Amino acid sequence: MSLNTYKFNPITALSVLLMTLVTHPVYAEADNAKFELGKQKAKVCMTCHGEDGISTQDPYPNLRGQKVGYLISSLKDYQTRERTSGLAILMQQQADTLSDQDIRDISYFYSQLGHESQ
């Protein structure tokens, strides 16, 4: 279909708009619940990495706004002992206590810090 033959259909446009308006709050609630769950699970992390994901001490990295995949990969690398330098032993001990779901939840929490809604 070329652009020249496309006809605007107001019913379709209205339907798309309504679906967007109806589903957006549902996703926002789910994201907020996911954020809060991650926040609860990340309490132990906050001692070194700060409540807002900004480290309170130089040796510890900031986690605020990091990508989910990076955080998940990092925690799994501590679990499998792929990361061994510096203070890795501390993180290995912490990561060993986390389930895969805990890792996803905590990673989501830190990845969302710094976004306007948080």
CSV table of N, CA and C in Angstrom, one decimal:
chain,number,residue,atom,x,y,z
A,1,MET,N,0.8,-1.2,0.0
A,1,MET,CA,0.0,0.0,0.0
A,1,MET,C,0.9,1.2,0.0
A,2,SER,N,0.7,2.1,-0.9
A,2,SER,CA,1.4,3.4,-0.9
A,2,SER,C,0.8,4.4,0.0
A,3,LEU,N,1.6,5.4,0.3
A,3,LEU,CA,1.0,6.5,1.1
A,3,LEU,C,-0.1,7.2,0.4
A,4,ASN,N,-0.1,7.3,-0.9
A,4,ASN,CA,-1.2,8.0,-1.6
A,4,ASN,C,-2.5,7.3,-1.5
A,5,THR,N,-2.5,6.0,-1.3
A,5,THR,CA,-3.8,5.2,-1.2
A,5,THR,C,-4.3,5.1,0.2
A,6,TYR,N,-3.5,5.4,1.2
A,6,TYR,CA,-3.9,5.3,2.6
A,6,TYR,C,-5.0,6.3,2.9
A,7,LYS,N,-6.1,5.9,3.5
A,7,LYS,CA,-7.1,6.9,3.9
A,7,LYS,C,-7.1,6.9,5.5
A,8,PHE,N,-7.2,8.1,6.0
A,8,PHE,CA,-7.3,8.2,7.4
A,8,PHE,C,-8.6,7.7,7.9
A,9,ASN,N,-8.5,6.9,9.0
A,9,ASN,CA,-9.7,6.3,9.6
A,9,ASN,C,-9.8,6.8,11.0
A,10,PRO,N,-10.7,7.7,11.3
A,10,PRO,CA,-10.8,8.3,12.6
A,10,PRO,C,-11.2,7.3,13.7
A,11,ILE,N,-11.9,6.3,13.3
A,11,ILE,CA,-12.3,5.2,14.3
A,11,ILE,C,-11.0,4.5,14.8
A,12,THR,N,-10.2,4.1,13.8
A,12,THR,CA,-8.9,3.4,14.1
A,12,THR,C,-8.0,4.3,15.0
A,13,ALA,N,-7.9,5.6,14.6
A,13,ALA,CA,-7.1,6.5,15.4
A,13,ALA,C,-7.6,6.7,16.8
A,14,LEU,N,-8.9,6.8,17.0
A,14,LEU,CA,-9.5,6.9,18.3
A,14,LEU,C,-9.3,5.6,19.1
A,15,SER,N,-9.4,4.5,18.5
A,15,SER,CA,-9.2,3.2,19.1
A,15,SER,C,-7.8,3.1,19.7
A,16,VAL,N,-6.8,3.5,18.8
A,16,VAL,CA,-5.4,3.4,19.3
A,16,VAL,C,-5.2,4.4,20.4
A,17,LEU,N,-5.7,5.6,20.4
A,17,LEU,CA,-5.6,6.5,21.4
A,17,LEU,C,-6.2,6.0,22.7
A,18,LEU,N,-7.4,5.5,22.7
A,18,LEU,CA,-8.0,4.9,23.9
A,18,LEU,C,-7.2,3.8,24.5
A,19,MET,N,-6.7,2.9,23.6
A,19,MET,CA,-5.9,1.8,24.1
A,19,MET,C,-4.7,2.2,24.8
A,20,THR,N,-4.1,3.3,24.3
A,20,THR,CA,-2.9,3.8,24.9
A,20,THR,C,-3.2,4.4,26.3
A,21,LEU,N,-4.3,5.2,26.3
A,21,LEU,CA,-4.7,5.8,27.6
A,21,LEU,C,-5.1,4.8,28.7
A,22,VAL,N,-5.7,3.7,28.2
A,22,VAL,CA,-6.2,2.7,29.2
A,22,VAL,C,-5.1,1.8,29.7
A,23,THR,N,-4.1,1.5,28.8
A,23,THR,CA,-3.1,0.5,29.2
A,23,THR,C,-1.9,1.2,29.9
A,24,HIS,N,-1.7,2.5,29.7
A,24,HIS,CA,-0.5,3.2,30.3
A,24,HIS,C,-0.5,3.1,31.8
A,25,PRO,N,-1.6,3.4,32.5
A,25,PRO,CA,-1.5,3.3,33.9
A,25,PRO,C,-1.3,1.9,34.5
A,26,VAL,N,-1.7,0.9,33.8
A,26,VAL,CA,-1.5,-0.5,34.2
A,26,VAL,C,0.0,-0.8,34.1
A,27,TYR,N,0.7,-0.4,33.1
A,27,TYR,CA,2.1,-0.6,33.0
A,27,TYR,C,2.9,0.2,34.0
A,28,ALA,N,2.4,1.4,34.2
A,28,ALA,CA,3.1,2.3,35.2
A,28,ALA,C,3.0,1.7,36.6
A,29,GLU,N,1.8,1.1,36.9
A,29,GLU,CA,1.6,0.5,38.2
A,29,GLU,C,2.6,-0.7,38.4
A,30,ALA,N,2.6,-1.5,37.3
A,30,ALA,CA,3.5,-2.7,37.3
A,30,ALA,C,4.9,-2.3,37.5
A,31,ASP,N,5.4,-1.3,36.7
A,31,ASP,CA,6.7,-0.8,36.8
A,31,ASP,C,7.0,-0.3,38.2
A,32,ASN,N,6.1,0.4,38.8
A,32,ASN,CA,6.3,1.0,40.2
A,32,ASN,C,6.4,-0.1,41.2
A,33,ALA,N,5.6,-1.2,41.1
A,33,ALA,CA,5.6,-2.3,42.0
A,33,ALA,C,7.0,-3.0,41.8
A,34,LYS,N,7.4,-3.2,40.6
A,34,LYS,CA,8.7,-3.8,40.3
A,34,LYS,C,9.9,-3.0,40.9
A,35,PHE,N,9.8,-1.7,40.8
A,35,PHE,CA,10.8,-0.8,41.4
A,35,PHE,C,10.8,-0.9,42.9
A,36,GLU,N,9.6,-0.9,43.5
A,36,GLU,CA,9.6,-1.0,45.0
A,36,GLU,C,10.1,-2.3,45.5
A,37,LEU,N,9.8,-3.4,44.8
A,37,LEU,CA,10.3,-4.7,45.2
A,37,LEU,C,11.9,-4.7,45.1
A,38,GLY,N,12.4,-4.2,44.0
A,38,GLY,CA,13.8,-4.1,43.8
A,38,GLY,C,14.5,-3.2,44.9
A,39,LYS,N,13.8,-2.2,45.3
A,39,LYS,CA,14.3,-1.3,46.3
A,39,LYS,C,14.4,-2.0,47.7
A,40,GLN,N,13.4,-2.8,48.0
A,40,GLN,CA,13.4,-3.6,49.2
A,40,GLN,C,14.5,-4.6,49.2
A,41,LYS,N,14.7,-5.2,48.1
A,41,LYS,CA,15.8,-6.2,48.0
A,41,LYS,C,17.2,-5.6,48.0
A,42,ALA,N,17.3,-4.3,47.6
A,42,ALA,CA,18.6,-3.7,47.5
A,42,ALA,C,19.0,-3.0,48.8
A,43,LYS,N,18.3,-3.1,49.9
A,43,LYS,CA,18.6,-2.5,51.1
A,43,LYS,C,20.0,-2.8,51.6
A,44,VAL,N,20.4,-4.0,51.5
A,44,VAL,CA,21.8,-4.4,51.9
A,44,VAL,C,22.8,-3.7,51.0
A,45,CYS,N,22.5,-3.5,49.7
A,45,CYS,CA,23.4,-2.9,48.8
A,45,CYS,C,23.7,-1.4,49.1
A,46,MET,N,22.7,-0.8,49.7
A,46,MET,CA,22.8,0.6,50.0
A,46,MET,C,23.8,1.0,51.0
A,47,THR,N,24.3,0.1,51.8
A,47,THR,CA,25.4,0.4,52.7
A,47,THR,C,26.6,0.9,52.0
A,48,CYS,N,27.0,0.3,50.9
A,48,CYS,CA,28.1,0.7,50.2
A,48,CYS,C,27.8,1.6,48.9
A,49,HIS,N,26.7,1.3,48.3
A,49,HIS,CA,26.4,1.9,47.0
A,49,HIS,C,25.4,3.1,47.2
A,50,GLY,N,25.0,3.4,48.4
A,50,GLY,CA,24.2,4.6,48.7
A,50,GLY,C,22.7,4.3,48.4
A,51,GLU,N,21.9,5.0,49.2
A,51,GLU,CA,20.4,4.9,49.0
A,51,GLU,C,19.9,5.2,47.6
A,52,ASP,N,20.6,6.2,47.0
A,52,ASP,CA,20.2,6.7,45.7
A,52,ASP,C,21.1,6.1,44.6
A,53,GLY,N,21.9,5.1,44.9
A,53,GLY,CA,22.7,4.5,43.9
A,53,GLY,C,24.1,5.2,43.7
A,54,ILE,N,24.3,6.3,44.5
A,54,ILE,CA,25.5,7.0,44.4
A,54,ILE,C,26.4,6.6,45.6
A,55,SER,N,27.5,6.0,45.3
A,55,SER,CA,28.4,5.4,46.4
A,55,SER,C,28.7,6.5,47.4
A,56,THR,N,28.7,6.0,48.7
A,56,THR,CA,29.1,6.9,49.8
A,56,THR,C,30.6,6.8,50.1
A,57,GLN,N,31.3,5.8,49.4
A,57,GLN,CA,32.7,5.6,49.6
A,57,GLN,C,33.4,5.4,48.3
A,58,ASP,N,34.6,5.9,48.1
A,58,ASP,CA,35.3,5.9,46.9
A,58,ASP,C,35.5,4.5,46.2
A,59,PRO,N,35.9,3.5,47.0
A,59,PRO,CA,36.1,2.2,46.3
A,59,PRO,C,34.9,1.5,45.7
A,60,TYR,N,33.7,2.0,46.1
A,60,TYR,CA,32.5,1.3,45.6
A,60,TYR,C,31.9,2.1,44.4
A,61,PRO,N,31.5,1.4,43.3
A,61,PRO,CA,31.0,2.1,42.2
A,61,PRO,C,29.6,2.6,42.3
A,62,ASN,N,29.2,3.7,41.6
A,62,ASN,CA,27.8,4.1,41.5
A,62,ASN,C,27.0,3.2,40.7
A,63,LEU,N,25.8,2.9,41.1
A,63,LEU,CA,24.9,1.9,40.4
A,63,LEU,C,23.8,2.7,39.8
A,64,ARG,N,23.6,3.9,40.2
A,64,ARG,CA,22.4,4.7,39.7
A,64,ARG,C,22.4,4.8,38.2
A,65,GLY,N,21.3,4.4,37.6
A,65,GLY,CA,21.1,4.5,36.1
A,65,GLY,C,21.9,3.6,35.2
A,66,GLN,N,22.6,2.6,35.8
A,66,GLN,CA,23.3,1.6,35.0
A,66,GLN,C,22.3,0.7,34.3
A,67,LYS,N,22.8,0.2,33.2
A,67,LYS,CA,21.9,-0.7,32.4
A,67,LYS,C,21.6,-2.0,33.1
A,68,VAL,N,20.4,-2.5,33.0
A,68,VAL,CA,20.0,-3.7,33.6
A,68,VAL,C,20.9,-4.9,33.3
A,69,GLY,N,21.2,-5.0,32.0
A,69,GLY,CA,22.0,-6.1,31.5
A,69,GLY,C,23.4,-6.1,32.1
A,70,TYR,N,23.9,-4.9,32.3
A,70,TYR,CA,25.3,-4.8,32.9
A,70,TYR,C,25.2,-5.2,34.3
A,71,LEU,N,24.2,-4.7,35.1
A,71,LEU,CA,24.1,-5.1,36.5
A,71,LEU,C,23.9,-6.6,36.7
A,72,ILE,N,23.0,-7.2,35.9
A,72,ILE,CA,22.8,-8.6,36.0
A,72,ILE,C,24.1,-9.4,35.7
A,73,SER,N,24.7,-9.0,34.6
A,73,SER,CA,26.0,-9.7,34.2
A,73,SER,C,27.0,-9.6,35.3
A,74,SER,N,27.1,-8.4,35.9
A,74,SER,CA,28.1,-8.1,37.0
A,74,SER,C,27.9,-9.0,38.2
A,75,LEU,N,26.6,-9.1,38.6
A,75,LEU,CA,26.3,-9.9,39.8
A,75,LEU,C,26.5,-11.4,39.5
A,76,LYS,N,26.1,-11.8,38.3
A,76,LYS,CA,26.4,-13.2,38.0
A,76,LYS,C,27.9,-13.5,37.9
A,77,ASP,N,28.6,-12.6,37.4
A,77,ASP,CA,30.1,-12.8,37.4
A,77,ASP,C,30.7,-12.9,38.8
A,78,TYR,N,30.1,-12.2,39.7
A,78,TYR,CA,30.6,-12.3,41.1
A,78,TYR,C,30.2,-13.7,41.6
A,79,GLN,N,29.0,-14.2,41.3
A,79,GLN,CA,28.6,-15.5,41.7
A,79,GLN,C,29.5,-16.6,41.2
A,80,THR,N,29.9,-16.5,39.9
A,80,THR,CA,30.7,-17.5,39.3
A,80,THR,C,32.2,-17.3,39.4
A,81,ARG,N,32.6,-16.3,40.2
A,81,ARG,CA,34.0,-15.9,40.5
A,81,ARG,C,34.7,-15.4,39.2
A,82,GLU,N,34.0,-14.9,38.2
A,82,GLU,CA,34.6,-14.3,37.1
A,82,GLU,C,35.3,-13.0,37.4
A,83,ARG,N,34.7,-12.3,38.4
A,83,ARG,CA,35.2,-11.1,38.9
A,83,ARG,C,36.0,-11.4,40.2
A,84,THR,N,37.3,-11.0,40.2
A,84,THR,CA,38.1,-11.4,41.3
A,84,THR,C,39.0,-10.3,41.9
A,85,SER,N,39.0,-9.1,41.2
A,85,SER,CA,39.9,-8.1,41.6
A,85,SER,C,39.3,-7.2,42.7
A,86,GLY,N,40.2,-6.4,43.3
A,86,GLY,CA,39.8,-5.4,44.3
A,86,GLY,C,39.0,-6.0,45.4
A,87,LEU,N,37.8,-5.4,45.7
A,87,LEU,CA,36.9,-5.9,46.8
A,87,LEU,C,36.0,-7.0,46.3
A,88,ALA,N,36.3,-7.7,45.3
A,88,ALA,CA,35.4,-8.7,44.7
A,88,ALA,C,34.9,-9.7,45.8
A,89,ILE,N,35.8,-10.1,46.8
A,89,ILE,CA,35.4,-11.1,47.7
A,89,ILE,C,34.1,-10.6,48.5
A,90,LEU,N,34.0,-9.3,48.7
A,90,LEU,CA,32.8,-8.8,49.4
A,90,LEU,C,31.6,-9.0,48.5
A,91,MET,N,31.7,-8.6,47.3
A,91,MET,CA,30.6,-8.8,46.3
A,91,MET,C,30.3,-10.2,46.1
A,92,GLN,N,31.3,-11.1,46.0
A,92,GLN,CA,31.0,-12.5,45.8
A,92,GLN,C,30.1,-13.0,47.0
A,93,GLN,N,30.4,-12.6,48.2
A,93,GLN,CA,29.7,-13.1,49.3
A,93,GLN,C,28.2,-12.6,49.2
A,94,GLN,N,28.1,-11.3,48.8
A,94,GLN,CA,26.7,-10.8,48.7
A,94,GLN,C,26.0,-11.4,47.6
A,95,ALA,N,26.6,-11.6,46.4
A,95,ALA,CA,25.9,-12.2,45.3
A,95,ALA,C,25.5,-13.6,45.5
A,96,ASP,N,26.3,-14.3,46.3
A,96,ASP,CA,26.0,-15.7,46.6
A,96,ASP,C,24.7,-15.9,47.3
A,97,THR,N,24.2,-14.9,47.9
A,97,THR,CA,22.9,-15.0,48.7
A,97,THR,C,21.7,-14.6,47.8
A,98,LEU,N,22.0,-14.2,46.5
A,98,LEU,CA,20.9,-13.7,45.7
A,98,LEU,C,20.4,-14.8,44.7
A,99,SER,N,19.1,-14.9,44.6
A,99,SER,CA,18.5,-15.8,43.5
A,99,SER,C,18.6,-15.0,42.2
A,100,ASP,N,18.3,-15.7,41.1
A,100,ASP,CA,18.2,-15.0,39.8
A,100,ASP,C,17.2,-13.9,39.8
A,101,GLN,N,16.0,-14.2,40.5
A,101,GLN,CA,15.0,-13.2,40.5
A,101,GLN,C,15.4,-12.0,41.3
A,102,ASP,N,16.1,-12.2,42.4
A,102,ASP,CA,16.6,-11.1,43.2
A,102,ASP,C,17.6,-10.2,42.4
A,103,ILE,N,18.4,-10.9,41.6
A,103,ILE,CA,19.4,-10.1,40.8
A,103,ILE,C,18.6,-9.3,39.8
A,104,ARG,N,17.6,-9.8,39.1
A,104,ARG,CA,16.8,-9.1,38.2
A,104,ARG,C,16.1,-7.9,38.9
A,105,ASP,N,15.5,-8.1,40.0
A,105,ASP,CA,14.8,-7.1,40.7
A,105,ASP,C,15.7,-5.9,41.2
A,106,ILE,N,16.8,-6.3,41.8
A,106,ILE,CA,17.8,-5.3,42.2
A,106,ILE,C,18.3,-4.5,41.0
A,107,SER,N,18.6,-5.2,40.0
A,107,SER,CA,19.2,-4.6,38.8
A,107,SER,C,18.2,-3.6,38.2
A,108,TYR,N,16.9,-4.0,38.1
A,108,TYR,CA,15.9,-3.1,37.6
A,108,TYR,C,15.8,-1.8,38.5
A,109,PHE,N,15.8,-2.0,39.8
A,109,PHE,CA,15.7,-0.9,40.7
A,109,PHE,C,16.9,0.1,40.4
A,110,TYR,N,18.1,-0.3,40.4
A,110,TYR,CA,19.2,0.6,40.2
A,110,TYR,C,19.2,1.2,38.8
A,111,SER,N,18.7,0.4,37.8
A,111,SER,CA,18.7,1.0,36.4
A,111,SER,C,17.7,2.1,36.3
A,112,GLN,N,16.6,2.1,37.1
A,112,GLN,CA,15.6,3.1,37.0
A,112,GLN,C,15.9,4.4,37.8
A,113,LEU,N,16.9,4.3,38.7
A,113,LEU,CA,17.2,5.5,39.5
A,113,LEU,C,17.8,6.6,38.6
A,114,GLY,N,17.3,7.8,38.8
A,114,GLY,CA,17.8,8.9,38.0
A,114,GLY,C,16.8,9.2,36.8
A,115,HIS,N,15.9,8.4,36.6
A,115,HIS,CA,14.8,8.7,35.6
A,115,HIS,C,13.8,9.6,36.2
A,116,GLU,N,13.2,10.4,35.4
A,116,GLU,CA,12.3,11.4,35.9
A,116,GLU,C,11.2,10.9,36.9
A,117,SER,N,10.7,9.7,36.6
A,117,SER,CA,9.6,9.2,37.4
A,117,SER,C,10.1,8.7,38.8
A,118,GLN,N,11.4,8.5,39.0
A,118,GLN,CA,11.9,8.0,40.2
A,118,GLN,C,12.6,9.1,40.9
